Amino acid sequence: MKTEKKEKGREYEVFSQYLKDKELKLTAQRELILETFLKHHGHISAEELFQKSREKQAHVGFATVYRTLKHMTQCGLARELDFGDGRIQYEPELDRQHHDHMICTQCGTYIEFLNPQIEELQDQVSKQHGFKITSHRMQLYGLCQKCQKTKK
Amino acid sequence: MKTEKKEKGREYEVFSQYLKDKELKLTAQRELILETFLKHHGHISAEELFQKSREKQAHVGFATVYRTLKHMTQCGLARELDFGDGRIQYEPELDRQHHDHMICTQCGTYIEFLNPQIEELQDQVSKQHGFKITSHRMQLYGLCQKCQKTKK
DNA sequence: GTGCATGCAAAGGCTTTGCATACCA
DNA sequence: TGGTATGCAAAGCCTTTGCATGCAC
């Protein structure tokens, strides 16, 4: 017989385990925010996550969303992205392969990609400088196929 | 005989030409901020640039620094950097070769580097996706040699 | 029952904007 | 002289924090 936890997915397990370890509590809000976040599939800002969560349950506060996002980031469920537009974007991270982004500066769409050769070279470069990499960000900015036709 | 403009360097020429083209004015403040910026040699935040400029001339305002930085970015004299710490850093750009950064998350020092192979691969990847790159950012985060010894 | 979590609102950083005055061209 | 630039302060964003109350454990 399946347990309730398994039905809710591995993310739920990771999150509740993290909370337990830190002697934090699993509240209805935290659960709701996590679910909403996972259901979104893709980048989302704190603001948007707040909106979507609130659609389901009226009494969710801004602050709680921010606080919960911090926790989710801490336990590896979410990853912070900075596309340089002044707001932090979050994306689901667990079990996802690392990847980088190509961002269209006109329409805002993005393409995710992973290039093993680049990853390899990043390691090499850091070793040459005696640097110990823990993470990296790479964003390519430009125009997507559509926008290349549309403008100019 | 050298002209005054030449003595002040190419950046000065670029800036004053840009201002002329846009029918903007070359004011004492803009000159001061540009000089201060160039003299700094390295990354600097708007806040720091404001401080340093003010040391030389008491009456320089925050807003003017921000406004001038925007202009300098527009005409290619400065480049915006986002190290993910919530504030924009600026660095001199003119005649500087493009480069990326390795940032120590403990002490904040950074190493600049350029890896032609990575640049090449970035172009390749974008072409594969029909994407037209105009710029990119790449930051490697981790620990520098010193900090690896200091802390775990 | 105890202590963390919540929601609200207020405060915090950084950046931009509005406005009357000052100054370049 | 006319229109931009400036400095100041206030407003704007996004995010964090303080506090009394509520709720998980």
mmCIF file of C-alpha atoms (C1' of nucleotides) in Angstrom:
data_model
loop_
_atom_site.group_PDB
_atom_site.id
_atom_site.type_symbol
_atom_site.label_atom_id
_atom_site.label_comp_id
_atom_site.label_asym_id
_atom_site.label_seq_id
_atom_site.Cartn_x
_atom_site.Cartn_y
_atom_site.Cartn_z
ATOM 1 C CA MET A 1 0.000 0.000 0.000
ATOM 2 C CA LYS A 2 1.280 3.377 -0.945
ATOM 3 C CA THR A 3 1.872 5.891 1.744
ATOM 4 C CA GLU A 4 0.491 9.357 1.441
ATOM 5 C CA LYS A 5 3.951 10.754 1.110
ATOM 6 C CA LYS A 6 4.748 8.660 -1.926
ATOM 7 C CA GLU A 7 1.604 9.788 -3.643
ATOM 8 C CA LYS A 8 2.653 13.352 -3.223
ATOM 9 C CA GLY A 9 5.972 12.800 -4.928
ATOM 10 C CA ARG A 10 9.582 12.811 -4.013
ATOM 11 C CA GLU A 11 9.727 16.587 -3.688
ATOM 12 C CA TYR A 12 7.252 16.395 -0.880
ATOM 13 C CA GLU A 13 9.407 13.843 0.889
ATOM 14 C CA VAL A 14 12.525 15.914 0.476
ATOM 15 C CA PHE A 15 10.777 18.984 1.768
ATOM 16 C CA SER A 16 9.234 17.349 4.820
ATOM 17 C CA GLN A 17 12.496 15.625 5.633
ATOM 18 C CA TYR A 18 14.316 18.934 5.406
ATOM 19 C CA LEU A 19 11.798 20.551 7.713
ATOM 20 C CA LYS A 20 12.053 17.698 10.169
ATOM 21 C CA ASP A 21 15.842 17.898 10.228
ATOM 22 C CA LYS A 22 15.719 21.585 10.939
ATOM 23 C CA GLU A 23 12.915 21.226 13.458
ATOM 24 C CA LEU A 24 10.662 23.306 11.302
ATOM 25 C CA LYS A 25 6.999 22.683 10.772
ATOM 26 C CA LEU A 26 5.079 21.471 7.784
ATOM 27 C CA THR A 27 2.191 23.893 7.494
ATOM 28 C CA ALA A 28 -0.681 24.090 5.082
ATOM 29 C CA GLN A 29 0.834 27.207 3.514
ATOM 30 C CA ARG A 30 4.202 25.619 2.935
ATOM 31 C CA GLU A 31 2.535 22.634 1.367
ATOM 32 C CA LEU A 32 0.383 24.804 -0.847
ATOM 33 C CA ILE A 33 3.276 26.936 -2.000
ATOM 34 C CA LEU A 34 5.384 23.883 -2.779
ATOM 35 C CA GLU A 35 2.587 22.288 -4.786
ATOM 36 C CA THR A 36 1.882 25.449 -6.699
ATOM 37 C CA PHE A 37 5.542 25.866 -7.446
ATOM 38 C CA LEU A 38 5.955 22.315 -8.750
ATOM 39 C CA LYS A 39 2.766 22.433 -10.770
ATOM 40 C CA HIS A 40 3.953 25.522 -12.596
ATOM 41 C CA HIS A 41 6.749 23.744 -14.473
ATOM 42 C CA GLY A 42 9.128 26.512 -15.345
ATOM 43 C CA HIS A 43 10.539 29.761 -14.089
ATOM 44 C CA ILE A 44 8.394 31.740 -11.738
ATOM 45 C CA SER A 45 8.895 34.861 -9.690
ATOM 46 C CA ALA A 46 7.941 35.248 -6.053
ATOM 47 C CA GLU A 47 5.221 37.623 -7.134
ATOM 48 C CA GLU A 48 3.672 35.147 -9.563
ATOM 49 C CA LEU A 49 3.940 32.307 -7.109
ATOM 50 C CA PHE A 50 2.178 34.453 -4.574
ATOM 51 C CA GLN A 51 -0.636 35.195 -7.026
ATOM 52 C CA LYS A 52 -1.114 31.579 -8.024
ATOM 53 C CA SER A 53 -1.028 30.360 -4.450
ATOM 54 C CA ARG A 54 -3.530 32.948 -3.424
ATOM 55 C CA GLU A 55 -5.932 31.817 -6.122
ATOM 56 C CA LYS A 56 -6.216 28.546 -4.272
ATOM 57 C CA GLN A 57 -6.157 29.836 -0.766
ATOM 58 C CA ALA A 58 -7.035 33.388 0.084
ATOM 59 C CA HIS A 59 -4.919 33.677 3.157
ATOM 60 C CA VAL A 60 -1.360 33.360 2.001
ATOM 61 C CA GLY A 61 1.000 36.208 2.585
ATOM 62 C CA PHE A 62 3.790 37.622 0.537
ATOM 63 C CA ALA A 63 6.268 37.051 3.273
ATOM 64 C CA THR A 64 5.391 33.396 3.573
ATOM 65 C CA VAL A 65 6.030 32.852 -0.108
ATOM 66 C CA TYR A 66 9.424 34.455 0.156
ATOM 67 C CA ARG A 67 10.266 32.531 3.302
ATOM 68 C CA THR A 68 9.132 29.257 1.776
ATOM 69 C CA LEU A 69 11.108 29.874 -1.397
ATOM 70 C CA LYS A 70 14.209 30.321 0.709
ATOM 71 C CA HIS A 71 13.592 26.967 2.351
ATOM 72 C CA MET A 72 12.952 25.250 -0.954
ATOM 73 C CA THR A 73 16.160 26.677 -2.301
ATOM 74 C CA GLN A 74 18.019 25.481 0.778
ATOM 75 C CA CYS A 75 16.911 21.899 0.405
ATOM 76 C CA GLY A 76 17.595 21.753 -3.302
ATOM 77 C CA LEU A 77 14.032 21.861 -4.562
ATOM 78 C CA ALA A 78 14.373 25.254 -6.160
ATOM 79 C CA ARG A 79 17.095 27.191 -7.873
ATOM 80 C CA GLU A 80 17.437 30.941 -8.041
ATOM 81 C CA LEU A 81 17.908 32.495 -11.445
ATOM 82 C CA ASP A 82 18.872 36.037 -12.195
ATOM 83 C CA PHE A 83 18.011 37.172 -15.673
ATOM 84 C CA GLY A 84 19.102 40.671 -14.867
ATOM 85 C CA ASP A 85 15.647 42.182 -14.909
ATOM 86 C CA GLY A 86 15.691 43.079 -11.252
ATOM 87 C CA ARG A 87 13.647 40.220 -9.932
ATOM 88 C CA ILE A 88 14.675 36.761 -8.916
ATOM 89 C CA GLN A 89 13.201 33.863 -10.823
ATOM 90 C CA TYR A 90 12.915 30.413 -9.315
ATOM 91 C CA GLU A 91 12.766 27.097 -11.075
ATOM 92 C CA PRO A 92 12.310 23.519 -9.859
ATOM 93 C CA GLU A 93 15.666 21.907 -9.423
ATOM 94 C CA LEU A 94 15.313 18.449 -7.905
ATOM 95 C CA ASP A 95 16.255 15.672 -10.290
ATOM 96 C CA ARG A 96 16.630 18.202 -13.023
ATOM 97 C CA GLN A 97 19.835 18.171 -14.908
ATOM 98 C CA HIS A 98 21.828 21.346 -14.651
ATOM 99 C CA HIS A 99 21.331 23.624 -17.625
ATOM 100 C CA ASP A 100 21.919 27.151 -18.842
ATOM 101 C CA HIS A 101 19.710 29.676 -20.590
ATOM 102 C CA MET A 102 19.368 31.562 -23.803
ATOM 103 C CA ILE A 103 17.074 34.533 -23.316
ATOM 104 C CA CYS A 104 15.336 36.535 -25.998
ATOM 105 C CA THR A 105 15.696 40.188 -25.093
ATOM 106 C CA GLN A 106 12.662 41.102 -27.153
ATOM 107 C CA CYS A 107 9.927 38.664 -26.218
ATOM 108 C CA GLY A 108 11.368 37.163 -23.071
ATOM 109 C CA THR A 109 11.168 33.535 -24.080
ATOM 110 C CA TYR A 110 14.065 31.379 -23.131
ATOM 111 C CA ILE A 111 15.657 28.188 -24.268
ATOM 112 C CA GLU A 112 17.337 25.825 -21.866
ATOM 113 C CA PHE A 113 20.429 24.047 -22.984
ATOM 114 C CA LEU A 114 23.284 22.006 -21.708
ATOM 115 C CA ASN A 115 26.614 21.780 -23.411
ATOM 116 C CA PRO A 116 28.920 19.227 -21.813
ATOM 117 C CA GLN A 117 31.936 20.641 -23.581
ATOM 118 C CA ILE A 118 31.368 24.059 -22.077
ATOM 119 C CA GLU A 119 30.866 22.528 -18.643
ATOM 120 C CA GLU A 120 34.118 20.657 -19.064
ATOM 121 C CA LEU A 121 35.956 23.793 -20.134
ATOM 122 C CA GLN A 122 34.593 25.700 -17.166
ATOM 123 C CA ASP A 123 36.124 23.104 -14.887
ATOM 124 C CA GLN A 124 39.408 23.316 -16.713
ATOM 125 C CA VAL A 125 39.561 27.084 -16.540
ATOM 126 C CA SER A 126 38.829 27.133 -12.845
ATOM 127 C CA LYS A 127 41.476 24.535 -12.127
ATOM 128 C CA GLN A 128 44.017 26.598 -14.023
ATOM 129 C CA HIS A 129 43.325 29.420 -11.592
ATOM 130 C CA GLY A 130 43.286 27.253 -8.484
ATOM 131 C CA PHE A 131 39.623 28.059 -8.083
ATOM 132 C CA LYS A 132 37.127 25.598 -6.661
ATOM 133 C CA ILE A 133 33.800 25.978 -8.459
ATOM 134 C CA THR A 134 30.624 25.339 -6.559
ATOM 135 C CA SER A 135 28.173 26.645 -9.134
ATOM 136 C CA HIS A 136 27.896 28.798 -12.186
ATOM 137 C CA ARG A 137 25.525 30.852 -14.229
ATOM 138 C CA MET A 138 25.586 31.346 -17.923
ATOM 139 C CA GLN A 139 23.076 33.285 -19.900
ATOM 140 C CA LEU A 140 23.171 34.074 -23.574
ATOM 141 C CA TYR A 141 21.148 37.112 -24.558
ATOM 142 C CA GLY A 142 19.876 37.800 -28.025
ATOM 143 C CA LEU A 143 16.971 37.307 -30.365
ATOM 144 C CA CYS A 144 15.012 34.110 -30.843
ATOM 145 C CA GLN A 145 14.090 32.915 -34.310
ATOM 146 C CA LYS A 146 10.679 34.566 -34.252
ATOM 147 C CA CYS A 147 11.926 37.940 -33.132
ATOM 148 C CA GLN A 148 14.701 37.980 -35.690
ATOM 149 C CA LYS A 149 12.018 38.082 -38.367
ATOM 150 C CA THR A 150 9.719 40.474 -36.548
ATOM 151 C CA LYS A 151 12.125 43.284 -35.902
ATOM 152 C CA LYS A 152 14.915 44.785 -37.930
ATOM 153 C CA MET B 1 50.411 70.185 -30.551
ATOM 154 C CA LYS B 2 48.123 67.868 -28.675
ATOM 155 C CA THR B 3 44.558 68.885 -28.287
ATOM 156 C CA GLU B 4 42.956 68.906 -24.913
ATOM 157 C CA LYS B 5 40.720 66.067 -25.938
ATOM 158 C CA LYS B 6 43.600 63.807 -26.799
ATOM 159 C CA GLU B 7 45.232 64.446 -23.485
ATOM 160 C CA LYS B 8 42.131 63.321 -21.729
ATOM 161 C CA GLY B 9 42.084 60.024 -23.521
ATOM 162 C CA ARG B 10 39.955 58.256 -26.023
ATOM 163 C CA GLU B 11 37.196 57.608 -23.537
ATOM 164 C CA TYR B 12 36.711 61.315 -23.191
ATOM 165 C CA GLU B 13 36.406 61.648 -26.939
ATOM 166 C CA VAL B 14 33.920 58.830 -27.174
ATOM 167 C CA PHE B 15 31.851 60.314 -24.411
ATOM 168 C CA SER B 16 31.788 63.845 -25.740
ATOM 169 C CA GLN B 17 31.016 62.597 -29.225
ATOM 170 C CA TYR B 18 28.158 60.551 -27.866
ATOM 171 C CA LEU B 19 26.795 63.541 -26.011
ATOM 172 C CA LYS B 20 27.098 65.716 -29.084
ATOM 173 C CA ASP B 21 25.287 63.153 -31.228
ATOM 174 C CA LYS B 22 22.445 63.001 -28.777
ATOM 175 C CA GLU B 23 22.408 66.738 -28.275
ATOM 176 C CA LEU B 24 23.290 66.315 -24.654
ATOM 177 C CA LYS B 25 25.627 68.507 -22.717
ATOM 178 C CA LEU B 26 29.084 67.921 -21.353
ATOM 179 C CA THR B 27 28.875 69.141 -17.811
ATOM 180 C CA ALA B 28 31.452 69.311 -15.057
ATOM 181 C CA GLN B 29 29.656 66.532 -13.185
ATOM 182 C CA ARG B 30 29.604 64.184 -16.136
ATOM 183 C CA GLU B 31 33.266 64.794 -16.709
ATOM 184 C CA LEU B 32 34.081 64.223 -13.066
ATOM 185 C CA ILE B 33 32.081 61.024 -12.873
ATOM 186 C CA LEU B 34 33.671 59.678 -16.034
ATOM 187 C CA GLU B 35 37.160 60.457 -14.779
ATOM 188 C CA THR B 36 36.510 58.921 -11.413
ATOM 189 C CA PHE B 37 35.096 55.846 -13.049
ATOM 190 C CA LEU B 38 38.063 55.363 -15.354
ATOM 191 C CA LYS B 39 40.600 56.034 -12.639
ATOM 192 C CA HIS B 40 39.129 53.325 -10.472
ATOM 193 C CA HIS B 41 40.222 50.483 -12.756
ATOM 194 C CA GLY B 42 37.842 47.686 -11.925
ATOM 195 C CA HIS B 43 34.319 46.966 -10.871
ATOM 196 C CA ILE B 44 32.517 49.674 -9.020
ATOM 197 C CA SER B 45 28.980 50.150 -7.817
ATOM 198 C CA ALA B 46 26.951 53.303 -8.288
ATOM 199 C CA GLU B 47 27.190 53.892 -4.562
ATOM 200 C CA GLU B 48 30.992 53.704 -4.544
ATOM 201 C CA LEU B 49 31.284 55.853 -7.615
ATOM 202 C CA PHE B 50 29.095 58.417 -5.922
ATOM 203 C CA GLN B 51 31.296 58.375 -2.823
ATOM 204 C CA LYS B 52 34.510 58.733 -4.767
ATOM 205 C CA SER B 53 33.160 61.472 -6.975
ATOM 206 C CA ARG B 54 31.905 63.347 -3.992
ATOM 207 C CA GLU B 55 35.340 63.278 -2.390
ATOM 208 C CA LYS B 56 36.518 65.455 -5.221
ATOM 209 C CA GLN B 57 33.522 67.654 -5.593
ATOM 210 C CA ALA B 58 31.033 68.117 -2.821
ATOM 211 C CA HIS B 59 28.042 68.836 -4.977
ATOM 212 C CA VAL B 60 27.407 65.699 -6.917
ATOM 213 C CA GLY B 61 24.126 63.943 -6.513
ATOM 214 C CA PHE B 62 23.204 60.302 -6.460
ATOM 215 C CA ALA B 63 20.841 60.716 -9.339
ATOM 216 C CA THR B 64 23.487 62.269 -11.525
ATOM 217 C CA VAL B 65 25.802 59.321 -10.983
ATOM 218 C CA TYR B 66 23.070 56.905 -11.962
ATOM 219 C CA ARG B 67 22.110 58.973 -14.963
ATOM 220 C CA THR B 68 25.695 59.308 -16.085
ATOM 221 C CA LEU B 69 26.331 55.602 -15.685
ATOM 222 C CA LYS B 70 23.418 54.924 -17.987
ATOM 223 C CA HIS B 71 24.932 57.199 -20.588
ATOM 224 C CA MET B 72 28.352 55.624 -20.244
ATOM 225 C CA THR B 73 26.811 52.209 -20.679
ATOM 226 C CA GLN B 74 24.948 53.404 -23.744
ATOM 227 C CA CYS B 75 28.041 54.613 -25.493
ATOM 228 C CA GLY B 76 30.074 51.538 -24.688
ATOM 229 C CA LEU B 77 32.327 53.016 -22.029
ATOM 230 C CA ALA B 78 30.868 50.946 -19.215
ATOM 231 C CA ARG B 79 29.425 47.506 -18.875
ATOM 232 C CA GLU B 80 26.867 46.384 -16.347
ATOM 233 C CA LEU B 81 27.688 43.334 -14.282
ATOM 234 C CA ASP B 82 25.355 41.427 -12.070
ATOM 235 C CA PHE B 83 27.088 39.307 -9.490
ATOM 236 C CA GLY B 84 23.795 38.391 -7.936
ATOM 237 C CA ASP B 85 24.294 40.370 -4.765
ATOM 238 C CA GLY B 86 21.469 42.748 -5.480
ATOM 239 C CA ARG B 87 23.459 45.657 -6.750
ATOM 240 C CA ILE B 88 24.708 46.426 -10.211
ATOM 241 C CA GLN B 89 28.431 46.647 -10.700
ATOM 242 C CA TYR B 90 29.971 48.631 -13.539
ATOM 243 C CA GLU B 91 33.298 48.171 -15.191
ATOM 244 C CA PRO B 92 35.153 50.057 -17.901
ATOM 245 C CA GLU B 93 34.506 48.445 -21.225
ATOM 246 C CA LEU B 94 36.047 50.464 -24.014
ATOM 247 C CA ASP B 95 38.931 48.718 -25.716
ATOM 248 C CA ARG B 96 38.750 46.012 -23.147
ATOM 249 C CA GLN B 97 38.510 42.522 -24.404
ATOM 250 C CA HIS B 98 35.383 40.704 -23.442
ATOM 251 C CA HIS B 99 35.864 38.457 -20.446
ATOM 252 C CA ASP B 100 33.961 36.474 -17.855
ATOM 253 C CA HIS B 101 34.281 36.185 -14.094
ATOM 254 C CA MET B 102 35.092 33.724 -11.385
ATOM 255 C CA ILE B 103 33.807 35.011 -8.071
ATOM 256 C CA CYS B 104 34.834 33.826 -4.632
ATOM 257 C CA THR B 105 31.698 33.464 -2.575
ATOM 258 C CA GLN B 106 33.640 33.837 0.639
ATOM 259 C CA CYS B 107 35.898 36.854 0.218
ATOM 260 C CA GLY B 108 34.367 38.433 -2.849
ATOM 261 C CA THR B 109 37.501 38.620 -4.946
ATOM 262 C CA TYR B 110 37.102 37.823 -8.574
ATOM 263 C CA ILE B 111 39.246 36.601 -11.394
ATOM 264 C CA GLU B 112 38.653 37.662 -14.947
ATOM 265 C CA PHE B 113 39.189 35.168 -17.668
ATOM 266 C CA LEU B 114 38.558 34.576 -21.318
ATOM 267 C CA ASN B 115 38.276 31.182 -22.862
ATOM 268 C CA PRO B 116 38.035 31.296 -26.647
ATOM 269 C CA GLN B 117 36.855 27.730 -26.828
ATOM 270 C CA ILE B 118 33.900 28.473 -24.593
ATOM 271 C CA GLU B 119 33.063 31.563 -26.622
ATOM 272 C CA GLU B 120 33.176 29.467 -29.750
ATOM 273 C CA LEU B 121 30.926 26.826 -28.249
ATOM 274 C CA GLN B 122 28.443 29.460 -27.141
ATOM 275 C CA ASP B 123 28.151 30.601 -30.731
ATOM 276 C CA GLN B 124 27.689 27.057 -31.913
ATOM 277 C CA VAL B 125 24.994 26.292 -29.375
ATOM 278 C CA SER B 126 23.053 29.408 -30.225
ATOM 279 C CA LYS B 127 23.217 28.686 -33.929
ATOM 280 C CA GLN B 128 21.880 25.209 -33.317
ATOM 281 C CA HIS B 129 18.832 26.819 -31.767
ATOM 282 C CA GLY B 130 18.415 29.507 -34.388
ATOM 283 C CA PHE B 131 19.218 32.090 -31.763
ATOM 284 C CA LYS B 132 21.095 35.301 -32.509
ATOM 285 C CA ILE B 133 23.356 36.149 -29.610
ATOM 286 C CA THR B 134 24.016 39.767 -28.816
ATOM 287 C CA SER B 135 25.749 39.305 -25.489
ATOM 288 C CA HIS B 136 26.256 36.869 -22.707
ATOM 289 C CA ARG B 137 27.145 36.585 -19.074
ATOM 290 C CA MET B 138 28.998 33.803 -17.419
ATOM 291 C CA GLN B 139 29.972 33.682 -13.806
ATOM 292 C CA LEU B 140 31.623 30.835 -11.991
ATOM 293 C CA TYR B 141 31.068 30.852 -8.260
ATOM 294 C CA GLY B 142 33.258 29.083 -5.767
ATOM 295 C CA LEU B 143 36.257 29.467 -3.514
ATOM 296 C CA CYS B 144 39.531 31.114 -4.422
ATOM 297 C CA GLN B 145 42.830 29.520 -3.487
ATOM 298 C CA LYS B 146 43.150 31.490 -0.273
ATOM 299 C CA CYS B 147 39.693 30.743 0.986
ATOM 300 C CA GLN B 148 40.002 27.050 0.242
ATOM 301 C CA LYS B 149 42.715 26.927 2.879
ATOM 302 C CA THR B 150 41.029 29.244 5.331
ATOM 303 C CA LYS B 151 37.729 27.512 5.596
ATOM 304 C CA LYS B 152 37.084 23.841 5.193
ATOM 305 C "C1'" DG C 1 1.544 23.928 26.069
ATOM 306 C "C1'" DT C 2 5.709 25.688 23.645
ATOM 307 C "C1'" DG C 3 7.848 27.611 20.073
ATOM 308 C "C1'" DC C 4 7.924 28.133 15.343
ATOM 309 C "C1'" DA C 5 4.923 30.090 11.420
ATOM 310 C "C1'" DT C 6 1.835 33.362 9.699
ATOM 311 C "C1'" DG C 7 -0.099 37.740 7.864
ATOM 312 C "C1'" DC C 8 0.017 42.249 7.867
ATOM 313 C "C1'" DA C 9 2.303 46.345 7.514
ATOM 314 C "C1'" DA C 10 6.281 48.744 7.868
ATOM 315 C "C1'" DA C 11 11.029 49.050 6.976
ATOM 316 C "C1'" DG C 12 15.178 48.200 3.915
ATOM 317 C "C1'" DG C 13 18.189 48.440 -0.157
ATOM 318 C "C1'" DC C 14 18.946 50.016 -4.568
ATOM 319 C "C1'" DT C 15 17.376 52.723 -8.408
ATOM 320 C "C1'" DT C 16 14.422 56.031 -10.762
ATOM 321 C "C1'" DT C 17 11.587 60.127 -11.145
ATOM 322 C "C1'" DG C 18 9.576 64.943 -10.339
ATOM 323 C "C1'" DC C 19 10.490 69.512 -9.861
ATOM 324 C "C1'" DA C 20 12.474 74.029 -9.308
ATOM 325 C "C1'" DT C 21 16.848 75.960 -10.119
ATOM 326 C "C1'" DA C 22 21.387 76.185 -12.505
ATOM 327 C "C1'" DC C 23 24.090 76.021 -16.428
ATOM 328 C "C1'" DC C 24 25.921 74.580 -21.178
ATOM 329 C "C1'" DA C 25 25.764 75.558 -25.985
ATOM 330 C "C1'" DT D 1 18.241 82.648 -24.312
ATOM 331 C "C1'" DG D 2 16.292 77.982 -24.377
ATOM 332 C "C1'" DG D 3 16.472 73.599 -23.248
ATOM 333 C "C1'" DT D 4 18.973 70.197 -20.879
ATOM 334 C "C1'" DA D 5 21.269 68.866 -16.335
ATOM 335 C "C1'" DT D 6 21.436 69.021 -11.573
ATOM 336 C "C1'" DG D 7 20.445 68.132 -6.645
ATOM 337 C "C1'" DC D 8 17.340 67.058 -3.493
ATOM 338 C "C1'" DA D 9 13.752 64.474 -1.845
ATOM 339 C "C1'" DA D 10 10.208 61.529 -2.675
ATOM 340 C "C1'" DA D 11 8.516 57.646 -4.916
ATOM 341 C "C1'" DG D 12 9.094 52.817 -6.920
ATOM 342 C "C1'" DC D 13 10.395 47.984 -6.936
ATOM 343 C "C1'" DC D 14 11.433 43.909 -4.900
ATOM 344 C "C1'" DT D 15 12.541 41.711 -0.692
ATOM 345 C "C1'" DT D 16 13.056 41.303 4.300
ATOM 346 C "C1'" DT D 17 11.774 42.074 9.082
ATOM 347 C "C1'" DG D 18 8.933 43.001 13.438
ATOM 348 C "C1'" DC D 19 5.188 41.783 16.010
ATOM 349 C "C1'" DA D 20 0.979 39.904 17.889
ATOM 350 C "C1'" DT D 21 -1.691 35.960 16.981
ATOM 351 C "C1'" DG D 22 -2.301 31.169 15.343
ATOM 352 C "C1'" DC D 23 -1.103 26.543 14.809
ATOM 353 C "C1'" DA D 24 1.919 22.176 14.388
ATOM 354 C "C1'" DC D 25 4.077 18.974 17.096
#
